[in-house]
Coordinates of C-alpha atoms in Angstrom, one line a residue:
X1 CA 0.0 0.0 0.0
X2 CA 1.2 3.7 -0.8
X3 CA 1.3 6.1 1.5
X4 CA -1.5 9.0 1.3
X5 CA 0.2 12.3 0.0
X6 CA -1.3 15.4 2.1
X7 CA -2.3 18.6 0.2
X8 CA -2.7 20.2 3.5
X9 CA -1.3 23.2 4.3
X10 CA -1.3 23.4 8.1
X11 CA -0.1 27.5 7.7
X12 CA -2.8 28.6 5.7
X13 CA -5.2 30.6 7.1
X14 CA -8.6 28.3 6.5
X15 CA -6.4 25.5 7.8
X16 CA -6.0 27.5 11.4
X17 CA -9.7 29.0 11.2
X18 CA -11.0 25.3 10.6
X19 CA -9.0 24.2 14.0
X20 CA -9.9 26.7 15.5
X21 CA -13.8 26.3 15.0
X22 CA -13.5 22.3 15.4
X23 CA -11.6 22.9 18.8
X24 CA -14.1 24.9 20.3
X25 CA -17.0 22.2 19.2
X26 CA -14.7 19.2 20.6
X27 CA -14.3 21.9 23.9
X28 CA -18.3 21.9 23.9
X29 CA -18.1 18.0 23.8
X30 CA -15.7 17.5 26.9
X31 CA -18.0 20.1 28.5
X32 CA -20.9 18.2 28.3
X33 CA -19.7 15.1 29.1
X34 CA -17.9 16.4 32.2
X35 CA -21.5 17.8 32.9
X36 CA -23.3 14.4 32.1
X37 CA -21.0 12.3 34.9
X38 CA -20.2 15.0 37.7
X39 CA -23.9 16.9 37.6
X40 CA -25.7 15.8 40.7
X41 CA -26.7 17.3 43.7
X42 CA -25.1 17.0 46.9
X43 CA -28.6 15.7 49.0
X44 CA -27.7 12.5 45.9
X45 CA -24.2 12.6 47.0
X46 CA -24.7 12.4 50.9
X47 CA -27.6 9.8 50.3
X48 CA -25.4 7.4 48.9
X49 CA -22.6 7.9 51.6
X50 CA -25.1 7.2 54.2
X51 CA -26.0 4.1 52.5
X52 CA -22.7 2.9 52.4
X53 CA -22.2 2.7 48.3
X54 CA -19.9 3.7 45.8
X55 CA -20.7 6.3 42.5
X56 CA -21.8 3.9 39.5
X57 CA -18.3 4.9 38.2
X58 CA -16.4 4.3 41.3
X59 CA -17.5 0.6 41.2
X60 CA -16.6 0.1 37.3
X61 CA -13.4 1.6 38.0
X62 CA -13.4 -1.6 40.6
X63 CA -14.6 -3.6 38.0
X64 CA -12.2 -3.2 34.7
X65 CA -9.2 -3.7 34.5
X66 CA -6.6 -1.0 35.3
X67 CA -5.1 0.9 32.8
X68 CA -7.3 -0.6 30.3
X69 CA -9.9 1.5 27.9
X70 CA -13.4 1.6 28.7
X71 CA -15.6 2.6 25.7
X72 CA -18.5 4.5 27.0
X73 CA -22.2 4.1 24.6
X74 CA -24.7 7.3 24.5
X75 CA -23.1 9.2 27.5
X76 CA -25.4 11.6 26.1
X77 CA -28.5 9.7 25.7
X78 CA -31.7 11.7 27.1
X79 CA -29.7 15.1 27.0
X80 CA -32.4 18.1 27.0
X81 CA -35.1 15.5 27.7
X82 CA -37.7 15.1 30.8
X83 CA -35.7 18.2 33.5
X84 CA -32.9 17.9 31.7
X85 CA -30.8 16.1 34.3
X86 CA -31.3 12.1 33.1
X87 CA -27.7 12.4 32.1
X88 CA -27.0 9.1 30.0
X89 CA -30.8 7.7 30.4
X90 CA -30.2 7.5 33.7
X91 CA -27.7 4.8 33.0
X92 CA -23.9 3.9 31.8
X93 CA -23.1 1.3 29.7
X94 CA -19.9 0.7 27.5
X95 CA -17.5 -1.8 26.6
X96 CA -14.3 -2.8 28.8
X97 CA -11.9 -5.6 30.2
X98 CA -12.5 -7.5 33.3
X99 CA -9.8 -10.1 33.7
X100 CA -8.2 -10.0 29.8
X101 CA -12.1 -10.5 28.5
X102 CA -13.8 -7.5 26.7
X103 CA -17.4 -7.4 28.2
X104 CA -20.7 -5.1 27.9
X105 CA -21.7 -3.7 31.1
X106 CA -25.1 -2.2 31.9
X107 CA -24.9 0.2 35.6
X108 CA -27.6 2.3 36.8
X109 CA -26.5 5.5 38.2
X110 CA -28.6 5.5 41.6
X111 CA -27.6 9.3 42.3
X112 CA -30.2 10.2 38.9
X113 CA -33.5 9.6 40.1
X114 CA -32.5 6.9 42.4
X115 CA -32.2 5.2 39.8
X116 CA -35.3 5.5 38.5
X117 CA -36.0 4.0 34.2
X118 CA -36.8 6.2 31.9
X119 CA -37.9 5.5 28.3
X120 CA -34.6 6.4 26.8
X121 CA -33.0 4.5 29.6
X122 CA -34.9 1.5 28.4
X123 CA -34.2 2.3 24.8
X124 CA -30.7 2.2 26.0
X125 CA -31.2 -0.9 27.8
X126 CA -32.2 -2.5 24.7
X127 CA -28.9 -1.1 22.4
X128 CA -26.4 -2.6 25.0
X129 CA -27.9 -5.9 25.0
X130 CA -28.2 -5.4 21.0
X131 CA -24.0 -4.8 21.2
X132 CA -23.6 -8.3 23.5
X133 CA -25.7 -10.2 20.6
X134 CA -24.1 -8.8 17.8
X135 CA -20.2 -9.0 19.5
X136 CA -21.0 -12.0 21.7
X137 CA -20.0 -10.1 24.5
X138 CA -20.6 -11.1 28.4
X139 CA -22.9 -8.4 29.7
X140 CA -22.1 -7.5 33.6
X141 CA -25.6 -5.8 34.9
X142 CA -25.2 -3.7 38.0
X143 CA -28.1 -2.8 39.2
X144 CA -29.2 0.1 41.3
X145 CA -33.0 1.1 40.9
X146 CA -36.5 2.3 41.8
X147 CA -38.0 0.8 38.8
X148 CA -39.8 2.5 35.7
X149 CA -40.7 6.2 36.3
X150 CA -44.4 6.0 36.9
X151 CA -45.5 8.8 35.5
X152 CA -44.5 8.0 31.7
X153 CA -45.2 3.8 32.3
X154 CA -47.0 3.9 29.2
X155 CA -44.0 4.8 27.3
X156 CA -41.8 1.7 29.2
X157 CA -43.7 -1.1 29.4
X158 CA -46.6 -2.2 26.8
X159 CA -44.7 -2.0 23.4
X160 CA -43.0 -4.5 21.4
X161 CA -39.4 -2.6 21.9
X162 CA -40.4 -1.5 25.6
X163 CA -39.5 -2.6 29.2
X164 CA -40.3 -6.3 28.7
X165 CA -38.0 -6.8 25.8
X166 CA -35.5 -6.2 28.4
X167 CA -36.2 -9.7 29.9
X168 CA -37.5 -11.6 26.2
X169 CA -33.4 -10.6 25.4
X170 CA -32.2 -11.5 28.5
X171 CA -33.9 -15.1 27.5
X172 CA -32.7 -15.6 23.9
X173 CA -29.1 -14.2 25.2
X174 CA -28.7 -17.0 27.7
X175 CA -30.2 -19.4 24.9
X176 CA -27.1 -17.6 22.8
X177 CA -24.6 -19.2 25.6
X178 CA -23.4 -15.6 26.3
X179 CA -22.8 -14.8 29.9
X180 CA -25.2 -12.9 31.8
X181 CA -23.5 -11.7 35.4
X182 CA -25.5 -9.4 37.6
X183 CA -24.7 -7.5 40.5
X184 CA -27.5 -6.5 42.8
X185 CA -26.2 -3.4 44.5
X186 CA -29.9 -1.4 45.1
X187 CA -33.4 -2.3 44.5
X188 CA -34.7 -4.6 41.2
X189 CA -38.3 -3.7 41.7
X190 CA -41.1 -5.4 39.9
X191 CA -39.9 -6.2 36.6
X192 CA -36.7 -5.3 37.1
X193 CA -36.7 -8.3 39.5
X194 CA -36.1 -10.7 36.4
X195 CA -33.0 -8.7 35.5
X196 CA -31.1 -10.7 37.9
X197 CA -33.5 -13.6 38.4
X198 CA -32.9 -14.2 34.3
X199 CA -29.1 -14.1 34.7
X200 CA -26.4 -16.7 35.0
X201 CA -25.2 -15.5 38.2
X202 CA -26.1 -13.0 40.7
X203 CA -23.8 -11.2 43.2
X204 CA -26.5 -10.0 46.1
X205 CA -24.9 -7.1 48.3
X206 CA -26.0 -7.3 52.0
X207 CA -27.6 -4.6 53.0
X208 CA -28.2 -2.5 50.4
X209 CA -29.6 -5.0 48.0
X210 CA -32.9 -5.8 47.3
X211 CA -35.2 -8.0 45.1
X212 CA -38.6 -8.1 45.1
X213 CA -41.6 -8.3 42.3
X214 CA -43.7 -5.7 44.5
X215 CA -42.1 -3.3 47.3
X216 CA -43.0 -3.1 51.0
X217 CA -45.9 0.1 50.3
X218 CA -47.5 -2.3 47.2
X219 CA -47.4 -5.5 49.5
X220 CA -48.7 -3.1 52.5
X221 CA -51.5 -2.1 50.1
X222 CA -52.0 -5.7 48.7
X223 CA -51.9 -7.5 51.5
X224 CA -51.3 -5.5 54.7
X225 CA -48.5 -7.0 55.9
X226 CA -45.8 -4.6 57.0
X227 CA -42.1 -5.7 56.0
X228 CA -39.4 -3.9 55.2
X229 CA -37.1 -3.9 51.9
X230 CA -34.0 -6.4 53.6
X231 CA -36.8 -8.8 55.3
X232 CA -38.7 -8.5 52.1
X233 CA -36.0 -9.1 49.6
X234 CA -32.5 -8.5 50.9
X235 CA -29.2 -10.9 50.8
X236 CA -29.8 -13.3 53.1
X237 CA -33.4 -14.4 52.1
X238 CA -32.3 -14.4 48.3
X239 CA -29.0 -16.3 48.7
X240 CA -30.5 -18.9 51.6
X241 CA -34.2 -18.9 51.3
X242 CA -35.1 -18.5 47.3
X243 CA -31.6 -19.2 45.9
X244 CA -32.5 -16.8 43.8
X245 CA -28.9 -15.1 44.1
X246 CA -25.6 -17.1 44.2
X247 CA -23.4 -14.9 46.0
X248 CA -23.3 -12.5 49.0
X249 CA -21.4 -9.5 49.0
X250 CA -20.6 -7.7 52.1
X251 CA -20.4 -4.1 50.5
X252 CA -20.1 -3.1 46.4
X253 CA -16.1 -3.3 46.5
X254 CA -16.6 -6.8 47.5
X255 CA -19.6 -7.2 44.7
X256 CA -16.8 -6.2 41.9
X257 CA -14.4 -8.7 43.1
X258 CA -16.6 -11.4 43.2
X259 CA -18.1 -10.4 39.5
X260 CA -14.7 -10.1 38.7
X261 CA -14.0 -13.6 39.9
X262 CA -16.7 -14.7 37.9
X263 CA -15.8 -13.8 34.6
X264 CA -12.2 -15.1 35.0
X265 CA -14.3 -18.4 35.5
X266 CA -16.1 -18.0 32.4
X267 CA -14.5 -20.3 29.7
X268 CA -12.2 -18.3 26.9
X269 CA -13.7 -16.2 24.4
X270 CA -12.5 -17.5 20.5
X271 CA -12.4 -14.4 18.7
X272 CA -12.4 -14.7 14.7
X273 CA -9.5 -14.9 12.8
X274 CA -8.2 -11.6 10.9
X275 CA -5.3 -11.0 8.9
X276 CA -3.8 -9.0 11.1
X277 CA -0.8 -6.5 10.5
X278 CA 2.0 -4.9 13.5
X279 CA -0.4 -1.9 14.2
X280 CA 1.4 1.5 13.6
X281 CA -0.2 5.1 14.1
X282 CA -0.8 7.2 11.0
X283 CA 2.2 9.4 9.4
X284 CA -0.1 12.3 9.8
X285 CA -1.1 13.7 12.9
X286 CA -4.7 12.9 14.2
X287 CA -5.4 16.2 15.5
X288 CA -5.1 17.7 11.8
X289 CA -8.6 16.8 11.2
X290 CA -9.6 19.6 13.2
X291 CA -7.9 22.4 10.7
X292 CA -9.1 19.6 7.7
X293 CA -12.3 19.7 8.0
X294 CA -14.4 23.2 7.2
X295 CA -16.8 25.1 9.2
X296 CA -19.2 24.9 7.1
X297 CA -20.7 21.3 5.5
X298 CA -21.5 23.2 2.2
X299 CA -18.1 23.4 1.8
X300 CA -16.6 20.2 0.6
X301 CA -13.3 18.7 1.3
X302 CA -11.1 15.7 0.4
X303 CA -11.8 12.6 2.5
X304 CA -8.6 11.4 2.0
X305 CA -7.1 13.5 4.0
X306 CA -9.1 12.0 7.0
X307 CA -8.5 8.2 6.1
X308 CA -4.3 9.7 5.7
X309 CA -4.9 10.0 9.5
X310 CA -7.3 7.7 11.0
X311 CA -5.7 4.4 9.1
X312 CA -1.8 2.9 9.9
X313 CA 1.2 4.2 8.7
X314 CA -1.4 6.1 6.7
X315 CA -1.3 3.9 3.9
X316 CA -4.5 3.2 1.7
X317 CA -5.0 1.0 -1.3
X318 CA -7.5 3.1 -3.6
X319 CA -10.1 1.0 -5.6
X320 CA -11.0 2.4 -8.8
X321 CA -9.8 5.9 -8.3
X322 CA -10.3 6.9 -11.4
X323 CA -13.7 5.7 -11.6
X324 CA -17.1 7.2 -9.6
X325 CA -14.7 10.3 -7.6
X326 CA -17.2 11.2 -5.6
X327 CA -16.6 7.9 -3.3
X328 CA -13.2 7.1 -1.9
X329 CA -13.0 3.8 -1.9
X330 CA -10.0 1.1 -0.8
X331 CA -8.4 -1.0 1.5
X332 CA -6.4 -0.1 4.9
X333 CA -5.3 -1.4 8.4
X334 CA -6.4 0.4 12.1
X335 CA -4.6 -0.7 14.4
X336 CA -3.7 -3.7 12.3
X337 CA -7.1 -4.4 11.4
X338 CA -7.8 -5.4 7.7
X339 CA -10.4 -2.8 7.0
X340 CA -12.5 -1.6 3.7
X341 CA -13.0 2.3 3.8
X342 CA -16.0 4.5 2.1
X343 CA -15.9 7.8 2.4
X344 CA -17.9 10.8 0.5
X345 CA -16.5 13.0 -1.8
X346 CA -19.7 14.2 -2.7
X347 CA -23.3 13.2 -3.7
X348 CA -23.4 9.7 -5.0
X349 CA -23.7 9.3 -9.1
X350 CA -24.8 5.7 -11.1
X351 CA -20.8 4.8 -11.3
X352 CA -20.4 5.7 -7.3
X353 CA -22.8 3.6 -6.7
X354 CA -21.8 0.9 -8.9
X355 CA -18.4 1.1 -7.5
X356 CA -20.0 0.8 -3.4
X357 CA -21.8 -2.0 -4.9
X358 CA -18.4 -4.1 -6.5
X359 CA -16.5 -3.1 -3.2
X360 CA -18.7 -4.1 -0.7
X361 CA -19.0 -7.6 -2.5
X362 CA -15.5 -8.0 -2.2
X363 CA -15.1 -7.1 1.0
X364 CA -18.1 -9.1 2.1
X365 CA -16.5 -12.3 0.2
X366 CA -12.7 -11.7 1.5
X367 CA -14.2 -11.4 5.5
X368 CA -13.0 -7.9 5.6
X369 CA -14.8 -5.5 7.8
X370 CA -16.2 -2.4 6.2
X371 CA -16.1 1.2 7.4
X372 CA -18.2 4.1 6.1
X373 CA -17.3 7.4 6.4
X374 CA -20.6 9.6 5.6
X375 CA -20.5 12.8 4.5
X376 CA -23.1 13.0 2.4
X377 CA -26.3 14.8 0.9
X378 CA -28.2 12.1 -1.0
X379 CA -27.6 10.4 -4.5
X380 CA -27.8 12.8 -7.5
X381 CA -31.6 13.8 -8.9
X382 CA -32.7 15.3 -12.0
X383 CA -34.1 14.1 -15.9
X384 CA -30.9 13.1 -16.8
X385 CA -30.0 11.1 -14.2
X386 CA -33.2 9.7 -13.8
X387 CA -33.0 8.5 -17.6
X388 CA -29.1 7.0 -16.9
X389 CA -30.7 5.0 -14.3
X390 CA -29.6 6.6 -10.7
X391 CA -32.1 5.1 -8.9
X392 CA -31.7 1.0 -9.9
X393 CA -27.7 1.8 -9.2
X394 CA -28.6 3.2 -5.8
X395 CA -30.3 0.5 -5.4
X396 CA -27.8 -1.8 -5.9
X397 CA -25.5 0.1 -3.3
X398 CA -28.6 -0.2 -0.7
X399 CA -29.0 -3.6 -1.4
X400 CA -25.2 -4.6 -1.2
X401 CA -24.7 -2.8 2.6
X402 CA -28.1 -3.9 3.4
X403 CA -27.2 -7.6 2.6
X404 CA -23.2 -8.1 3.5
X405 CA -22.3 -10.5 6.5
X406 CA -19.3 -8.8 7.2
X407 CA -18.8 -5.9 10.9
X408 CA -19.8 -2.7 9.3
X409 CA -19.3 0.6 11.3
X410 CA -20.3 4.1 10.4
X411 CA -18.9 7.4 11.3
X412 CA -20.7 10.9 10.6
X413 CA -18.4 13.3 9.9
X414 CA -20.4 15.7 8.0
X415 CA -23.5 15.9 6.3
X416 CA -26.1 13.0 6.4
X417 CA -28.9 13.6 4.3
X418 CA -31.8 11.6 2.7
X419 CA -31.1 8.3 0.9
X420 CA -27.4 8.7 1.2
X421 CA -27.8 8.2 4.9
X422 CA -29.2 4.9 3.8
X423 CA -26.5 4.3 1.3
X424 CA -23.8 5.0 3.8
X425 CA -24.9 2.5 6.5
X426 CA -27.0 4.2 8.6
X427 CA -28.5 3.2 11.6
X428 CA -31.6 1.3 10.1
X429 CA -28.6 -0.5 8.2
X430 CA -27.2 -2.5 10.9
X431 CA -23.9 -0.7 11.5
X432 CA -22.2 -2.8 14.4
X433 CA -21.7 0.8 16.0
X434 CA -22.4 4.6 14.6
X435 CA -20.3 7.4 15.6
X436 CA -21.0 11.2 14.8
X437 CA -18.2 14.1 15.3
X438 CA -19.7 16.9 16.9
X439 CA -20.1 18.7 13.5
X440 CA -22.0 16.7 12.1
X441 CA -25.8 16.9 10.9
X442 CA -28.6 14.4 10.2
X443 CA -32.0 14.5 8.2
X444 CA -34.1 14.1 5.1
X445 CA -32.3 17.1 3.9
X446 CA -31.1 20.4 5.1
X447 CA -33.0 23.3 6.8
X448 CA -32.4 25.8 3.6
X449 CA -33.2 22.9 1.1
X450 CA -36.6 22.0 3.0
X451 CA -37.4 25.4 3.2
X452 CA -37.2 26.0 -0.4
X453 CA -38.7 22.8 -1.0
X454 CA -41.8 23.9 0.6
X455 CA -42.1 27.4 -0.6
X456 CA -41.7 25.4 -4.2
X457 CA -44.5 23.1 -3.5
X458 CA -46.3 25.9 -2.1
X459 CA -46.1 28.3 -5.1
X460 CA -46.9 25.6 -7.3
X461 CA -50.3 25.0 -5.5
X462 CA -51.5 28.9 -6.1
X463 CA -50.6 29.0 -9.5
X464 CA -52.6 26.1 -10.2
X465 CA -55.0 27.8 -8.8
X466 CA -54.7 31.0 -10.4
X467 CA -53.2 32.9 -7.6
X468 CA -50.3 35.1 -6.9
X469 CA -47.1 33.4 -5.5
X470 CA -45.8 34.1 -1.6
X471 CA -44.8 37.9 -1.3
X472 CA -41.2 37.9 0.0
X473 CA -42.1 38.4 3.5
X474 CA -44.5 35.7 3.9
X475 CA -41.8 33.3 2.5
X476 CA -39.2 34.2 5.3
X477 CA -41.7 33.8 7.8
X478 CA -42.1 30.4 6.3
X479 CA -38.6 29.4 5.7
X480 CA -37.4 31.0 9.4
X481 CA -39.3 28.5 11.7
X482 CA -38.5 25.4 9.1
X483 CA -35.0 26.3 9.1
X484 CA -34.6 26.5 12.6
X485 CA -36.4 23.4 12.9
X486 CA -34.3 21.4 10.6
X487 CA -30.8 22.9 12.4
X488 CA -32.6 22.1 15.8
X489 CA -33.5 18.5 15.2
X490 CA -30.5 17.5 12.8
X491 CA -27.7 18.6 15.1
X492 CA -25.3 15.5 16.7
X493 CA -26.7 16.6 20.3
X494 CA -30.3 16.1 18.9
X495 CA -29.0 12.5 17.5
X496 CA -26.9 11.7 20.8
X497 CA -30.0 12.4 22.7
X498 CA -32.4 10.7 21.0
X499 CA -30.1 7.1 20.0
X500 CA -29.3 7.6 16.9
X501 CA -26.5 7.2 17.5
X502 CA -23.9 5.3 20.1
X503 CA -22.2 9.0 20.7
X504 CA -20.3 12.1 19.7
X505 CA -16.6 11.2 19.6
X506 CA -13.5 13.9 19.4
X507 CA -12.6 13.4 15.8
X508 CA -8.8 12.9 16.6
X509 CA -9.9 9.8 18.8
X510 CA -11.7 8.5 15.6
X511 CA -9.2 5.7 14.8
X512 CA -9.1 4.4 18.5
X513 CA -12.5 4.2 18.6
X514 CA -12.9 2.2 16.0
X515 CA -10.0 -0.1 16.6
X516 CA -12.0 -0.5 20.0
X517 CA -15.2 -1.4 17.9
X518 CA -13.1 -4.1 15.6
X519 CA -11.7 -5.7 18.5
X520 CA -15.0 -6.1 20.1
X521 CA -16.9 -7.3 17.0
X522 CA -14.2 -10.3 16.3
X523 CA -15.6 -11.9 19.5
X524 CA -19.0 -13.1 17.1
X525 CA -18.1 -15.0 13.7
X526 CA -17.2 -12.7 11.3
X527 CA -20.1 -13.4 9.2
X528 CA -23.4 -12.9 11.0
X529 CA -25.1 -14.9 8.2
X530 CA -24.9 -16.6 4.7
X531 CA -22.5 -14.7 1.8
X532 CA -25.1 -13.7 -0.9
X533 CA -27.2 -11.0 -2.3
X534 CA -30.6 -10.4 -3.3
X535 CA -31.6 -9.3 -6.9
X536 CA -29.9 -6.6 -8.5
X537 CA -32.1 -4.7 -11.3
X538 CA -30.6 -5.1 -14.5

């Protein structure tokens, strides 16, 4: 492979203002997530000294190994949502090591509500167990929690993808033969009660640790017996009464070092077999992205000069160069990872999209995981393009990500608009994990281009209809609030909030995080079903 050859000029002026505006959106970033794990009050604070227990991030930094990277999903999930201080759902979850095996661990953060579930906390529930079946990775519950917030239960627990799919994927994990470890450090109320009852093995804290399918005020109101929490479901009636847990705990240090003990127990993981290469970093700095990429996404940019510093030694092996330009397509290594790249150089054409299509059959045949780099604002439209037959190609290209067996994983580090979101492996496309850089946008199309699109459709109706088109005044007053809307609901903090994603990363960490994604998806079969394709339109 030949190394990439940088047209940067890291002097130039638009080079220094680009850094400088990516800097401050990456300072925004740290901000926030500084905000999402240290925000809570001090009455949360002294509560959980005077029950004796440890932050949710105090025990997982009892839990992982030391010195070892934890890889942290939606940190920013629920942002802005109910008062706007559910940081993370409510919840952490995130990928680490506990005794040399990578696991998925699932933590509620008792200090937010007392733990209390949310609806994004159980959408977030659902993604981690989604990353255990898709990686076949152990998933460690600790559990800390009040059960669903009452006051939105219709939004946890009667849908297909609500509360009980928790517990219907706990099931057809275990029939999977992945681990399930939970530790029971705080209340599993009602349903929650199956979190731990549905696992392999449960660590029961004394104590502090409760499990019960109704508490003492709904068995008082049931039944009118008056019990408290420890004599209703505590340590000692779960791990010599029920059986229900395996192992008692005298306090949540002890918890982590029993789970811990557990998974160095668990039989070996056999991770797929890659062609691996001595991992090096890139030639090129990381932290040029920042000064690469342009403050505004209507100005384009070569995406090469991101793969020259995300990939090793910043070598790349360009497929059909000369063929469909406005995709980047070709072969590299990340941290000796055998990867195939994608990456936008502009709206996708028939012969881009043929191009995706050959590529991602041949990395799909040769087992080689397949990354997509989206900065994008749909597939080309018009007469002409129409006539040559853009939307059977595109077609093809939907088809071919829709269909490979192969890890795919997606970063947004631009524009992603309409079908080119699809194209590009979005989230309804399977992606093992999705990324976004905090400059990054999302939606059918952009705020200006819906506006117009509007006002078009608009002025189209009253001339049918014999009437005057919009004054000029009446069309800003249109286009303002649609605008707004679009910039609003398309930002990465709208995204992050909602799950659409699995988080905003600092773009000069790009290349770990994905290396971090490889290394976890290798734990499954590197095909998660039969090589072939459906029909392609001739």
């Amino acid at each position: 492979m030949d190394r990439i050859e940088t047209g940067i000029d890291t002097t130039s002026l638009e080079y220094r203002e680009n850094f400088t505006a990516m800097k401050e959106k990456v300072e925004d970033l740290k901000r926030e997530l500084d905000r999402a794990i240290n925000d809570r009050s001090p009455r949360a604070r002294a509560r959980l000294a005077e029950q004796n227990k440890l932050t949710v991030r105090q025990r997982l930094d009892l839990l992982l190994d030391k010195n070892t990277p934890f890889l942290e999903i939606s940190p920013l999930a629920a942002k802005d949502m109910y008062d706007s201080k559910v940081y993370g759902a409510g919840i952490v979850t995130g990928i680490g090591v506990v005794e040399g095996r990578e696991i998925i661990v699932h933590a509620n953060d008792s200090m937010i509500k007392g733990g209390t579930i949310y609806p994004m906390g159980v959408k977030k529930g659902l993604r981690t167990q989604a990353i255990a079946m898709e990686n076949r990775l152990p998933l460690i519950y600790l559990v800390d929690s009040g059960g669903a917030y009452l006051p939105l239960q219709s939004e946890i627990f009667p849908d297909a993808d609500d509360g009980g799919r928790i517990f219907y994927n706990q099931a057809v994990i275990s029939k999977m033969g992945i681990p399930q470890i939970c530790g029971v450090l705080g209340l599993c109320t009602a349903g929650a009660a199956y979190i731990p009852a549905m696992s392999d093995e449960v660590v029961h804290v004394k104590g502090s640790g409760a499990i019960f399918l109704g508490g003492p005020p709904l068995v008082l109101a049931a039944t009118g017996e008056e019990v408290t929490a420890d004599e209703l479901g505590g340590a000692d009636v779960h791990c010599r009464l029920s059986g229900v847990s395996d192992y008692m705990a005298e306090d949540d240090a002890h918890c982590m070092e029993i789970i811990r003990q557990i998974v160095k127990t668990l039989p070996p993981g056999n991770k797929s077999l890659l062609p691996l290469r001595e991992p090096a970093p890139p030639h090129y700095d990381p932290m040029e992205i920042y000064g690469i990429v342009p403050k505004s996404l209507s100005i384009p940019y070569d995406v090469r000069e991101v793969i020259a510093r995300i990939v090793d030694r910043s070598e790349f092996l360009e497929f059909k160069a000369l063929y469909g330009q406005t995709l980047v397509c070709g072969w590299a290594y990340i941290h000796g990872y055998p990867v195939g790249i994608l990456g936008n150089n502009g709206v996708l054409f028939s012969d881009s999209s043929l191009k995706a299509t050959q590529f991602i059959q041949l990395c799909d045949r040769r087992g080689i995981p397949l990354i997509f780099l989206q900065n994008i604002n749909g597939y080309i439209i018009g007469k002409e393009y129409e006539r040559g037959g853009i939307t059977k190609d595109g077609h093809k290209m939907v088809n071919a990500v829709s269909t490979c067996t192969v890890p795919k994983f997606t970063v947004m580090i631009g524009a992603s608009f309409g079908a080119g979101n699809y194209g590009m492996c979005g989230r309804a496309y399977g992606p093992r994990f999705l990324w976004m850089w905090p400059n990054a946008q999302i939606g059918v199309m952009g705020g200006e281009q819906a506006a117009n699109v509007m006002i078009t459709v608009k002025n189209n109706q009253l001339i049918r209809e014999g009437e005057e088109p919009l004054p000029d005044e009446l069309v800003r007053q249109i286009k303002e609030p649609i605008i707004a809307s679009a910039e609003r609901e398309g930002n990465a903090y709208y995204s992050t909030s909602n799950l659409w994603d699995d988080g905003i990363i600092d773009p000069a960490s790009t290349r770990d995080v994905l290396g971090l994604c490889i290394s976890a998806s290798v734990n499954a079969p590197i095909r998660s079903g039969p090589y072939g394709y459906g029909t392609f339109r001739m």
